[in-house]
Coordinates of C-alpha atoms in Angstrom, one line a residue:
Chain Y
M1 CA 118.6 38.3 -72.1
L2 CA 115.3 40.0 -71.8
G3 CA 112.5 39.5 -74.2
V4 CA 111.3 36.5 -76.1
P5 CA 113.7 33.5 -75.8
T6 CA 115.6 32.6 -79.0
E7 CA 114.1 29.1 -79.1
Y8 CA 110.7 30.6 -79.8
F9 CA 112.0 32.3 -82.9
L10 CA 113.7 29.1 -84.1
V11 CA 110.6 27.0 -83.6
L12 CA 108.5 29.7 -85.4
S13 CA 110.9 29.8 -88.3
G14 CA 110.9 26.0 -88.5
I15 CA 107.1 26.0 -88.7
L16 CA 107.1 28.7 -91.3
F17 CA 109.7 26.8 -93.4
T18 CA 107.6 23.7 -93.2
I19 CA 104.5 25.5 -94.3
G20 CA 106.5 26.8 -97.2
V21 CA 107.7 23.3 -98.1
I22 CA 104.2 21.8 -98.0
G23 CA 102.9 24.7 -100.1
V24 CA 105.5 24.1 -102.8
L25 CA 104.6 20.4 -102.8
I26 CA 100.8 20.7 -103.0
K27 CA 100.2 23.9 -105.0
R28 CA 99.8 23.9 -108.8
N29 CA 100.1 27.5 -109.7
P30 CA 103.7 28.6 -110.1
I31 CA 103.1 32.0 -108.6
V32 CA 101.7 30.4 -105.5
I33 CA 104.6 28.0 -105.4
F34 CA 106.9 30.9 -105.8
M35 CA 105.2 32.7 -102.8
C36 CA 105.8 29.5 -100.8
I37 CA 109.5 29.6 -101.7
E38 CA 109.6 33.2 -100.5
L39 CA 108.0 32.1 -97.3
M40 CA 110.8 29.5 -96.9
L41 CA 113.5 32.2 -97.5
N42 CA 111.9 34.5 -95.0
A43 CA 111.7 31.7 -92.4
V44 CA 115.5 31.4 -92.9
N45 CA 115.8 35.2 -92.5
L46 CA 114.0 35.0 -89.2
T47 CA 116.4 32.3 -88.1
F48 CA 119.4 34.4 -89.0
I49 CA 118.1 37.4 -87.2
A50 CA 117.2 35.4 -84.1
L51 CA 120.6 33.7 -84.0
G52 CA 122.4 37.0 -84.6
R53 CA 120.6 38.5 -81.6
H54 CA 121.3 35.4 -79.5
F55 CA 125.1 35.5 -80.3
V56 CA 125.2 39.3 -80.3
H57 CA 126.7 39.1 -83.8
V58 CA 126.1 41.7 -86.4
N59 CA 126.7 38.9 -89.0
G60 CA 123.4 37.2 -88.6
Q61 CA 121.6 40.4 -89.5
M62 CA 123.9 41.2 -92.4
Y63 CA 123.1 37.9 -94.0
V64 CA 119.5 38.8 -94.1
I65 CA 120.3 41.8 -96.3
F66 CA 122.2 39.5 -98.7
V67 CA 119.3 37.0 -98.7
M68 CA 116.8 39.8 -99.4
A69 CA 118.8 41.0 -102.3
V70 CA 119.0 37.5 -103.7
A71 CA 115.3 36.9 -103.2
A72 CA 114.5 40.2 -105.0
A73 CA 116.6 39.1 -108.0
E74 CA 114.8 35.8 -107.9
V75 CA 111.4 37.5 -108.1
A76 CA 112.5 39.4 -111.2
I77 CA 113.7 36.3 -112.9
G78 CA 110.8 34.1 -111.7
L79 CA 108.1 36.4 -112.8
G80 CA 109.9 36.9 -116.1
I81 CA 110.0 33.2 -116.8
I82 CA 106.3 32.8 -115.8
V83 CA 105.3 35.7 -118.2
A84 CA 107.3 34.1 -121.0
L85 CA 105.6 30.8 -120.4
F86 CA 102.2 32.3 -120.3
R87 CA 102.8 34.0 -123.7
S88 CA 103.5 30.8 -125.5
K89 CA 101.2 28.5 -123.6
E90 CA 98.3 30.6 -122.4
T91 CA 98.3 28.7 -119.1
I92 CA 100.7 28.5 -116.2
N93 CA 99.2 25.5 -114.5
I94 CA 102.1 23.2 -113.7
D95 CA 100.2 20.1 -114.6
E96 CA 99.6 21.3 -118.1
V97 CA 103.3 22.3 -118.6
N98 CA 104.5 18.7 -118.9
L99 CA 105.6 17.7 -122.4
M100 CA 108.7 16.0 -121.2
K101 CA 108.5 12.8 -119.1
Y102 CA 110.9 10.0 -118.2
Chain I
M1 CA 149.2 49.8 -92.0
P2 CA 152.1 48.2 -93.7
G3 CA 151.9 44.4 -94.3
S4 CA 148.2 44.0 -94.0
P5 CA 146.4 43.4 -97.3
T6 CA 144.7 46.4 -98.9
I7 CA 141.6 46.4 -101.1
W8 CA 143.9 46.4 -104.1
D9 CA 145.4 43.1 -103.1
D10 CA 142.0 41.6 -102.7
L11 CA 140.9 43.0 -106.1
T12 CA 144.0 41.6 -107.8
L13 CA 143.2 38.2 -106.5
I14 CA 139.8 38.2 -108.2
L15 CA 141.1 39.9 -111.4
P16 CA 139.8 37.1 -113.7
L17 CA 136.3 37.7 -112.3
I18 CA 136.5 41.4 -112.7
V19 CA 137.5 40.9 -116.4
L20 CA 134.4 38.7 -116.8
W21 CA 132.1 41.3 -115.2
I22 CA 133.6 44.1 -117.3
T23 CA 133.3 42.1 -120.5
S24 CA 129.7 41.2 -119.8
F25 CA 128.7 44.8 -119.2
V26 CA 130.5 46.0 -122.3
L27 CA 128.7 43.3 -124.3
L28 CA 125.3 44.2 -122.8
L29 CA 125.7 47.9 -123.5
G30 CA 127.5 47.5 -126.8
D31 CA 124.9 45.2 -128.2
V32 CA 122.1 47.7 -127.5
V33 CA 123.9 51.0 -128.2
V34 CA 127.0 50.6 -130.3
W35 CA 127.0 47.7 -132.7
K36 CA 123.3 47.0 -133.1
K37 CA 123.5 44.9 -136.2
N38 CA 126.9 43.2 -136.1
R39 CA 126.0 40.1 -134.0
D40 CA 129.3 38.4 -134.7
L41 CA 131.0 40.9 -132.4
N42 CA 129.3 39.4 -129.4
P43 CA 130.9 36.0 -129.4
I44 CA 134.2 37.4 -130.5
L45 CA 134.4 39.9 -127.6
A46 CA 133.1 37.2 -125.2
I47 CA 136.0 34.9 -126.3
V48 CA 138.5 37.7 -126.0
G49 CA 137.3 38.5 -122.5
T50 CA 137.3 34.8 -121.4
L51 CA 140.8 34.3 -122.9
I52 CA 142.1 37.3 -120.9
A53 CA 140.5 36.0 -117.7
L54 CA 142.0 32.6 -118.5
G55 CA 145.4 34.0 -119.0
I56 CA 145.3 35.9 -115.7
A57 CA 143.9 32.8 -113.9
V58 CA 146.7 30.6 -115.3
Y59 CA 149.4 33.2 -114.4
Q60 CA 148.0 33.5 -110.8
T61 CA 147.9 29.7 -110.5
I62 CA 151.5 29.3 -111.6
S63 CA 152.8 32.0 -109.4
L64 CA 150.7 30.7 -106.5
T65 CA 149.7 34.2 -105.4
G66 CA 146.5 32.7 -103.8
D67 CA 145.4 33.8 -100.4
K68 CA 142.4 34.5 -98.4
A69 CA 140.7 37.7 -99.6
F70 CA 137.9 40.1 -98.6
A71 CA 138.1 39.6 -94.8
R72 CA 138.6 35.8 -95.3
S73 CA 135.3 35.4 -97.1
L74 CA 137.1 34.2 -100.3
N75 CA 139.8 31.6 -100.3
M76 CA 141.8 32.0 -103.5
D77 CA 143.9 28.9 -103.0
A78 CA 144.9 26.3 -105.6
L79 CA 141.5 24.7 -105.5
A80 CA 139.8 28.0 -106.3
Q81 CA 142.3 28.8 -109.1
V82 CA 142.2 25.4 -110.8
S83 CA 138.5 25.2 -110.7
M84 CA 138.4 28.7 -112.1
I85 CA 140.6 27.6 -115.0
A86 CA 138.2 24.6 -115.6
L87 CA 135.2 26.9 -115.6
L88 CA 136.8 29.4 -118.0
V89 CA 137.8 26.6 -120.4
T90 CA 134.2 25.3 -120.2
G91 CA 132.9 28.8 -120.9
L92 CA 135.3 29.2 -123.8
L93 CA 134.2 25.9 -125.4
A94 CA 130.6 26.8 -124.8
I95 CA 130.8 30.2 -126.5
L96 CA 132.4 28.5 -129.6
L97 CA 129.5 26.0 -129.6
A98 CA 126.8 28.6 -129.3
W99 CA 128.1 30.9 -132.1
T100 CA 126.5 29.3 -135.2
Y101 CA 123.9 27.4 -133.3
L102 CA 122.2 30.5 -132.1
K103 CA 122.6 32.2 -135.4
N104 CA 120.8 29.4 -137.3
R105 CA 117.9 29.5 -134.9
G106 CA 117.5 33.3 -134.7
L107 CA 118.4 33.2 -131.0
E108 CA 121.3 35.6 -131.4
R109 CA 120.1 38.0 -128.7
G110 CA 122.7 40.1 -127.1
E111 CA 122.1 38.9 -123.5
Y112 CA 123.3 35.3 -124.2
Y113 CA 127.0 35.8 -123.8
P114 CA 126.8 38.2 -120.9
L115 CA 124.6 35.8 -119.0
M116 CA 127.1 33.0 -119.7
L117 CA 130.1 35.0 -118.5
L118 CA 128.2 36.2 -115.4
S119 CA 127.3 32.6 -114.5
V120 CA 130.9 31.6 -115.0
S121 CA 131.8 34.2 -112.5
G122 CA 129.2 32.9 -110.0
A123 CA 130.5 29.4 -110.4
A124 CA 134.0 30.6 -109.8
L125 CA 132.8 32.4 -106.6
M126 CA 131.3 29.2 -105.4
G127 CA 134.6 27.4 -106.0
A128 CA 136.5 30.1 -104.1
A129 CA 134.0 30.6 -101.2
N130 CA 135.4 30.5 -97.7
D131 CA 132.1 31.5 -96.3
L132 CA 128.8 29.7 -96.7
I133 CA 127.0 32.9 -97.5
V134 CA 129.4 33.7 -100.3
L135 CA 128.9 30.1 -101.5
F136 CA 125.2 30.7 -101.5
I137 CA 125.5 34.0 -103.4
G138 CA 127.8 32.4 -106.0
L139 CA 125.3 29.5 -106.4
E140 CA 122.5 32.0 -107.0
I141 CA 124.5 34.0 -109.5
L142 CA 125.3 30.8 -111.4
S143 CA 121.7 29.6 -111.2
F144 CA 119.9 32.8 -112.1
A145 CA 121.8 33.0 -115.3
L146 CA 121.1 29.3 -116.1
Y147 CA 117.4 29.7 -115.4
V148 CA 117.2 32.4 -118.0
M149 CA 119.5 30.6 -120.5
A150 CA 117.4 27.4 -120.2
G151 CA 114.4 29.3 -121.4
F152 CA 116.4 31.2 -124.1
S153 CA 114.4 29.8 -127.0
R154 CA 111.2 31.7 -126.2
S155 CA 109.2 30.3 -129.1
D156 CA 110.0 26.7 -128.1
I157 CA 107.6 25.5 -125.5
R158 CA 110.0 22.8 -124.3
S159 CA 112.6 25.4 -123.6
E160 CA 110.1 27.4 -121.6
E161 CA 109.0 24.3 -119.7
A162 CA 112.7 23.5 -118.9
S163 CA 113.2 27.0 -117.6
I164 CA 110.2 27.0 -115.3
K165 CA 110.9 23.5 -113.9
Y166 CA 114.5 24.4 -113.4
F167 CA 113.6 27.7 -111.7
L168 CA 111.0 26.4 -109.3
L169 CA 113.0 23.3 -108.2
G170 CA 116.2 25.3 -108.1
A171 CA 114.8 28.0 -105.9
F172 CA 113.2 25.4 -103.7
A173 CA 116.6 23.6 -103.3
S174 CA 118.5 26.8 -102.6
A175 CA 116.0 27.6 -99.8
F176 CA 117.0 24.3 -98.3
L177 CA 120.7 25.1 -98.7
L178 CA 120.1 28.5 -97.0
Y179 CA 118.3 27.0 -94.1
G180 CA 121.2 24.5 -93.7
I181 CA 123.6 27.4 -93.6
A182 CA 121.5 29.1 -91.0
L183 CA 121.4 26.0 -88.8
V184 CA 125.2 25.4 -89.2
Y185 CA 125.6 29.1 -88.2
G186 CA 123.4 28.5 -85.2
A187 CA 125.4 25.4 -84.1
T188 CA 128.9 26.8 -84.6
Q189 CA 128.4 30.6 -84.5
T190 CA 130.3 30.9 -87.7
T191 CA 129.8 30.6 -91.5
Q192 CA 133.5 30.7 -92.4
L193 CA 134.6 27.3 -93.7
S194 CA 138.1 27.6 -92.3
E195 CA 136.7 28.5 -88.8
L196 CA 134.1 25.8 -89.1
A197 CA 136.7 23.1 -89.4
S198 CA 138.1 23.9 -86.0
R199 CA 134.7 24.4 -84.3
V200 CA 132.4 21.6 -85.6
H201 CA 133.9 18.9 -83.4
S202 CA 132.8 20.5 -80.2
A203 CA 129.4 21.6 -81.6
Q204 CA 127.8 18.3 -82.4
T205 CA 124.2 19.2 -81.7
P206 CA 121.0 18.1 -83.4
M207 CA 121.0 21.6 -85.0
L208 CA 124.4 20.9 -86.7
V209 CA 123.1 17.5 -87.9
A210 CA 120.0 19.0 -89.4
G211 CA 122.1 21.8 -90.9
I212 CA 124.5 19.4 -92.6
G213 CA 121.5 17.4 -93.8
L214 CA 120.0 20.4 -95.4
L215 CA 123.3 21.4 -97.0
I216 CA 123.5 18.0 -98.6
V217 CA 120.0 18.4 -100.0
G218 CA 120.8 21.9 -101.4
L219 CA 124.2 21.0 -102.9
G220 CA 123.0 17.6 -104.0
F221 CA 120.3 19.3 -106.1
K222 CA 122.8 21.4 -107.9
A223 CA 125.1 18.5 -108.5
A224 CA 122.1 16.4 -109.8
V225 CA 122.4 13.6 -107.2
I226 CA 119.6 11.0 -107.0
P227 CA 117.0 11.5 -105.4
F228 CA 117.3 15.3 -106.1
H229 CA 117.8 14.8 -109.8
Q230 CA 114.3 15.1 -111.2
W231 CA 114.9 18.4 -113.0
T232 CA 118.0 17.2 -114.8
P233 CA 116.6 15.2 -117.8
D234 CA 113.8 17.6 -118.5
V235 CA 116.1 20.7 -118.4
Y236 CA 118.8 19.0 -120.4
E237 CA 116.3 18.0 -123.0
G238 CA 114.3 21.2 -123.2
A239 CA 117.1 23.8 -123.1
P240 CA 118.8 24.8 -126.3
T241 CA 121.6 22.3 -126.9
S242 CA 124.3 25.0 -126.6
V243 CA 122.9 25.9 -123.1
T244 CA 122.7 22.3 -122.1
A245 CA 126.4 21.7 -123.0
Y246 CA 127.5 24.7 -121.0
M247 CA 125.2 23.9 -118.0
A248 CA 126.3 20.3 -117.9
G249 CA 130.0 21.3 -117.5
A250 CA 129.8 24.5 -115.4
A251 CA 127.1 23.6 -112.9
K252 CA 128.8 20.2 -112.2
I253 CA 132.2 21.8 -111.7
A254 CA 130.8 24.5 -109.4
A255 CA 128.7 22.1 -107.3
F256 CA 131.4 19.6 -106.8
V257 CA 134.1 22.1 -106.0
A258 CA 131.8 23.7 -103.4
M259 CA 131.0 20.2 -102.0
L260 CA 134.7 19.4 -101.8
R261 CA 135.2 22.6 -99.8
V262 CA 132.3 22.1 -97.5
F263 CA 132.9 18.5 -96.7
D264 CA 136.6 19.1 -96.4
S265 CA 135.9 21.5 -93.5
L266 CA 133.2 19.1 -92.1
A267 CA 135.7 16.2 -92.0
P268 CA 136.0 16.3 -88.2
V269 CA 132.3 15.3 -87.9
S270 CA 132.4 12.9 -90.8
S271 CA 130.4 10.3 -88.8
V272 CA 127.4 12.6 -89.1
W273 CA 127.3 12.8 -92.9
L274 CA 129.4 9.9 -94.3
G275 CA 126.5 7.4 -94.2
A276 CA 124.2 9.8 -96.1
I277 CA 126.9 10.6 -98.8
Q278 CA 127.6 6.9 -99.2
A279 CA 123.9 6.1 -99.7
L280 CA 123.5 8.9 -102.2
A281 CA 126.6 7.8 -104.1
V282 CA 125.3 4.3 -104.5
L283 CA 121.8 5.4 -105.4
T284 CA 123.1 7.9 -107.9
M285 CA 125.5 5.4 -109.6
V286 CA 123.0 2.6 -109.8
F287 CA 119.9 4.5 -110.9
G288 CA 121.7 7.0 -113.0
N289 CA 123.1 4.3 -115.1
L290 CA 120.0 2.1 -115.1
L291 CA 117.7 5.0 -116.3
A292 CA 120.2 6.1 -118.9
I293 CA 119.9 2.7 -120.6
A294 CA 116.2 3.2 -121.4
Q295 CA 116.6 6.6 -123.1
T296 CA 116.0 7.1 -126.8
N297 CA 117.0 10.8 -126.8
V298 CA 120.7 11.5 -126.8
K299 CA 120.3 14.7 -124.7
R300 CA 118.2 12.8 -122.1
M301 CA 120.7 10.0 -122.1
L302 CA 123.5 12.4 -121.5
A303 CA 121.5 13.9 -118.7
Y304 CA 121.3 10.6 -117.0
S305 CA 124.9 10.0 -117.8
S306 CA 125.7 13.3 -116.0
I307 CA 123.8 12.0 -113.0
A308 CA 125.8 8.8 -113.1
H309 CA 129.0 10.8 -113.2
A310 CA 127.8 12.8 -110.2
G311 CA 127.6 9.5 -108.4
Y312 CA 131.3 8.7 -109.2
L313 CA 132.2 12.1 -107.8
M314 CA 130.2 11.5 -104.7
V315 CA 132.5 8.5 -104.1
A316 CA 135.4 11.0 -103.9
I317 CA 133.4 13.1 -101.4
A318 CA 132.8 10.1 -99.3
T319 CA 136.6 9.3 -99.4
L320 CA 137.2 12.8 -98.1
A321 CA 135.6 11.8 -94.9
H322 CA 138.7 9.7 -94.0
R323 CA 141.0 12.7 -94.4
L324 CA 141.7 12.8 -90.6
D325 CA 142.0 9.0 -90.0
G326 CA 145.8 8.8 -89.9
P327 CA 148.3 9.1 -92.7
R328 CA 146.7 6.6 -95.0
G329 CA 143.4 8.5 -94.8
A330 CA 145.1 11.8 -95.4
Q331 CA 146.7 10.5 -98.5
A332 CA 143.4 9.1 -99.7
G333 CA 141.7 12.4 -99.0
E334 CA 144.4 14.2 -101.0
L335 CA 144.0 11.7 -103.9
A336 CA 140.2 12.2 -103.8
M337 CA 140.6 16.0 -104.0
T338 CA 143.1 15.9 -107.0
G339 CA 141.2 13.0 -108.6
S340 CA 137.9 14.7 -108.6
L341 CA 139.4 17.9 -110.1
F342 CA 140.9 15.8 -112.8
Y343 CA 137.6 14.1 -113.3
L344 CA 135.8 17.4 -113.5
F345 CA 138.2 18.5 -116.3
A346 CA 137.6 15.2 -118.0
Y347 CA 133.8 15.4 -117.6
T348 CA 133.6 18.9 -119.0
F349 CA 135.7 18.0 -122.1
M350 CA 133.9 14.9 -123.0
T351 CA 130.4 16.2 -122.2
L352 CA 130.9 19.5 -124.1
G353 CA 132.4 17.4 -126.9
A354 CA 129.4 15.1 -127.1
F355 CA 126.9 17.9 -127.0
G356 CA 129.2 19.7 -129.5
V357 CA 128.8 16.9 -132.0
L358 CA 125.0 17.2 -131.7
I359 CA 125.3 21.0 -132.2
Y360 CA 127.6 20.5 -135.2
L361 CA 125.1 18.1 -136.8
S362 CA 122.2 20.3 -136.0
N363 CA 123.7 23.0 -138.1
R364 CA 122.3 21.0 -141.0
G365 CA 118.9 22.6 -140.1
K366 CA 117.1 19.8 -138.3
D367 CA 117.8 19.2 -134.6
Y368 CA 119.8 16.1 -134.0
Q369 CA 118.5 14.7 -130.7
Q370 CA 117.3 11.1 -131.1
I371 CA 119.7 8.2 -131.1
E372 CA 117.9 7.2 -134.3
D373 CA 119.2 10.3 -136.0
L374 CA 122.7 9.2 -135.5
R375 CA 122.1 5.9 -137.4
G376 CA 124.9 5.2 -139.9
L377 CA 126.6 8.5 -139.2
V378 CA 130.0 7.1 -140.1
R379 CA 128.9 6.6 -143.7
H380 CA 128.1 10.2 -144.5
D381 CA 130.2 12.1 -141.9
P382 CA 133.0 9.9 -140.7
R383 CA 135.0 12.6 -139.0
T384 CA 132.1 13.7 -136.8
A385 CA 131.3 10.1 -136.1
Y386 CA 134.9 9.3 -135.0
A387 CA 134.8 12.4 -132.7
M388 CA 131.6 11.1 -131.1
L389 CA 133.1 7.7 -130.8
F390 CA 136.0 9.1 -128.7
F391 CA 133.6 11.0 -126.4
M392 CA 131.4 7.9 -125.9
L393 CA 134.5 5.8 -125.1
S394 CA 135.7 8.5 -122.7
L395 CA 132.4 8.9 -121.0
G396 CA 132.2 5.1 -120.7
G397 CA 135.7 5.1 -119.0
I398 CA 137.5 3.0 -121.6
P399 CA 141.3 3.5 -121.7
P400 CA 143.3 5.2 -123.1
T401 CA 140.9 8.2 -122.8
M402 CA 140.7 10.9 -120.2
G403 CA 137.5 9.5 -118.7
F404 CA 139.3 6.4 -117.8
M405 CA 142.1 8.2 -116.1
G406 CA 139.7 10.3 -114.1
K407 CA 137.6 7.3 -113.0
W408 CA 140.7 5.4 -112.1
Q409 CA 142.0 8.1 -109.8
I410 CA 138.7 8.3 -107.9
F411 CA 138.6 4.5 -107.8
Y412 CA 142.1 4.3 -106.4
A413 CA 141.4 7.0 -103.9
A414 CA 138.3 5.2 -102.7
L415 CA 140.3 1.9 -102.3
S416 CA 143.1 3.5 -100.4
G417 CA 140.6 5.3 -98.2
G418 CA 138.9 2.1 -97.3
E419 CA 135.6 2.8 -99.2
I420 CA 135.8 -0.7 -100.7
M421 CA 132.1 -1.1 -101.1
L422 CA 131.7 2.2 -103.0
A423 CA 134.7 1.3 -105.2
I424 CA 133.1 -2.0 -106.1
V425 CA 129.7 -0.4 -106.9
M426 CA 131.6 2.1 -109.0
A427 CA 133.4 -0.5 -111.0
L428 CA 130.2 -2.5 -111.6
T429 CA 128.1 0.4 -112.6
S430 CA 130.9 1.6 -115.0
V431 CA 130.5 -1.7 -116.8
M432 CA 126.7 -1.1 -116.9
A433 CA 127.4 2.4 -118.3
A434 CA 129.5 1.0 -121.2
F435 CA 126.3 -0.6 -122.5
Y436 CA 124.5 2.6 -123.4
Y437 CA 127.5 4.5 -124.5
L438 CA 128.5 1.6 -126.8
K439 CA 124.9 1.5 -128.1
I440 CA 125.5 4.9 -129.6
V441 CA 128.7 3.7 -131.1
Y442 CA 127.0 0.7 -132.5
V443 CA 124.2 2.7 -134.0
M444 CA 126.6 5.2 -135.6
C445 CA 129.1 2.6 -137.0
F446 CA 127.3 -0.6 -137.8
E447 CA 123.7 0.3 -138.8
E448 CA 122.7 1.5 -142.2
P449 CA 121.5 5.1 -142.5
R450 CA 117.8 5.1 -142.7
E451 CA 117.6 7.8 -145.4
A452 CA 119.9 9.1 -148.1
A453 CA 122.7 11.2 -146.9
P454 CA 121.4 14.6 -145.8
A455 CA 123.0 17.8 -146.9
P456 CA 126.5 18.1 -145.5
A457 CA 126.6 20.1 -142.3
Q458 CA 127.1 23.7 -142.9
F459 CA 130.6 24.4 -141.9
S460 CA 130.7 26.2 -138.6
F461 CA 134.1 27.4 -137.4
G462 CA 133.1 27.6 -133.7
A463 CA 131.5 24.2 -133.3
S464 CA 134.3 22.4 -135.2
L465 CA 137.0 24.1 -133.2
S466 CA 135.2 23.4 -130.0
V467 CA 134.7 19.7 -130.8
L468 CA 138.3 19.4 -132.1
L469 CA 139.7 21.0 -128.9
S470 CA 137.6 18.7 -126.7
A471 CA 138.5 15.6 -128.6
A472 CA 142.2 16.6 -128.5
A473 CA 142.1 17.2 -124.8
T474 CA 140.2 13.9 -124.2
I475 CA 142.9 11.9 -126.0
L476 CA 145.9 13.9 -125.0
F477 CA 145.2 13.9 -121.3
G478 CA 144.1 10.3 -121.5
I479 CA 147.5 9.3 -122.9
M480 CA 149.6 11.8 -121.0
P481 CA 147.6 12.6 -117.8
G482 CA 150.8 13.9 -116.3
L483 CA 150.3 17.2 -118.2
L484 CA 147.1 17.8 -116.2
Y485 CA 148.5 16.4 -113.0
T486 CA 150.8 19.4 -112.8
L487 CA 147.7 21.5 -112.5
T488 CA 145.4 19.4 -110.4
G489 CA 148.3 18.3 -108.2
L490 CA 148.6 21.8 -106.9
V491 CA 145.4 21.2 -104.9
R492 CA 146.6 19.7 -101.6

């Protein structure tokens, strides 16, 4: 097959996914955490597209549409929850949203 | 083309789900446009819709019309049908529990029941998935509704905190699940579970191993398996009790039926994942029970208890790995499958029952959450105390309750499958579990109430009926498990 070999895409998406995971673990603002989760989902999308191209399957590319729809719904719900939290707490810093422990 | 299934055949197979979808949209629109003030109509209509769906599901199960549907992306076999029945029963009990509870707290907003019905449909899709992508979408439909429901009490900061924690960790875990699906697709060129079973053996690459590992993380999170359990106690404690009760039952059923399906088709490469599942099972059983002992809040204790129960169910998943090791293994795998379905039924009845008792008591006005609050309950509300007693005995796995029968079946399956070590850990941790369940019984029955008897609980038809049904099921299926075997035995 001509063009960039599939491995390159898989490695790139692996790196993007890892960046997303690290971001989720070290960031303290839920909106940024949420962006990192979106990064993880898009890394997976890249994997699906690359694999779909590699296998010459249309499936791989169809899955991306599903994932995008799911991610869009997730954004709506996530931002809704964050707004609701901000209304009652006046902060969205994760470290300050910690009434319940152990 | 004669003989080939049409779209109508496919739609008939998911008729219970369609009924749920129609009901939830009627409820959503009706609450805004038609009956703006009459809030009692919401639960009544939700119950009617669920009962119709349940009737259709039972009919389809008995007539065994199940088949692959929608281009083989759904597998409406007995496992899907029976898990759908379990989920609809959970939904029904949860609607009854929510009725007065929401009214007393001014939370009677119209979207509660539609959200719950939609999440039931998502959970049922998960149980029926024959394609990993459908499984993912079912999981997201279930989860999205649960994220919102966990934060349903908008004025209560704990509820909001539960919601945001559940949402962030849940979305994080589903990204792992999705990456796992992508890697399994990369290794085997398919996402269909029935195809996967025939292809995995010749595709044992590092990619497949990584994919399976990520699938375990994603599903383990939903099932609340240690070490992916951190969200569980906080969400169980913070969410309104009626939501906790529903979530405990439905999410557990959906996650484990999906796991049964996935690991059933991954059985040819069981050497890849068996070790991980065994380790998770042991960790979950030991630490779930240990952490539960230290709790002073009943909801939190039940959260850790739900983690411990997830550990017992993981034993069944591990047993499934031996499905292809000769006739003995096949029999053990079959037992694990039917046993875990029985266990899921038992779990949903006893957990919804236990939360139902808390909800029933909370109708007095103050929230009953602490173990202290239950002190001397038998003096001023003996019937409720006896109901709680049965649920605690059942959760602890003491005969002749349903919890014992479920645990026994998984224990027996593990023994006959050769998972001796897991069976021993299971037995030992069950003894440990009896400690904290019996502590509640002791506090209720043998300690003096701290204060004078509070005002009697305001009678709530829904909560009483739900607790009564759960208690009846716990005892009836404990004494005569054969009644339920006819249903769970269909799954082979």
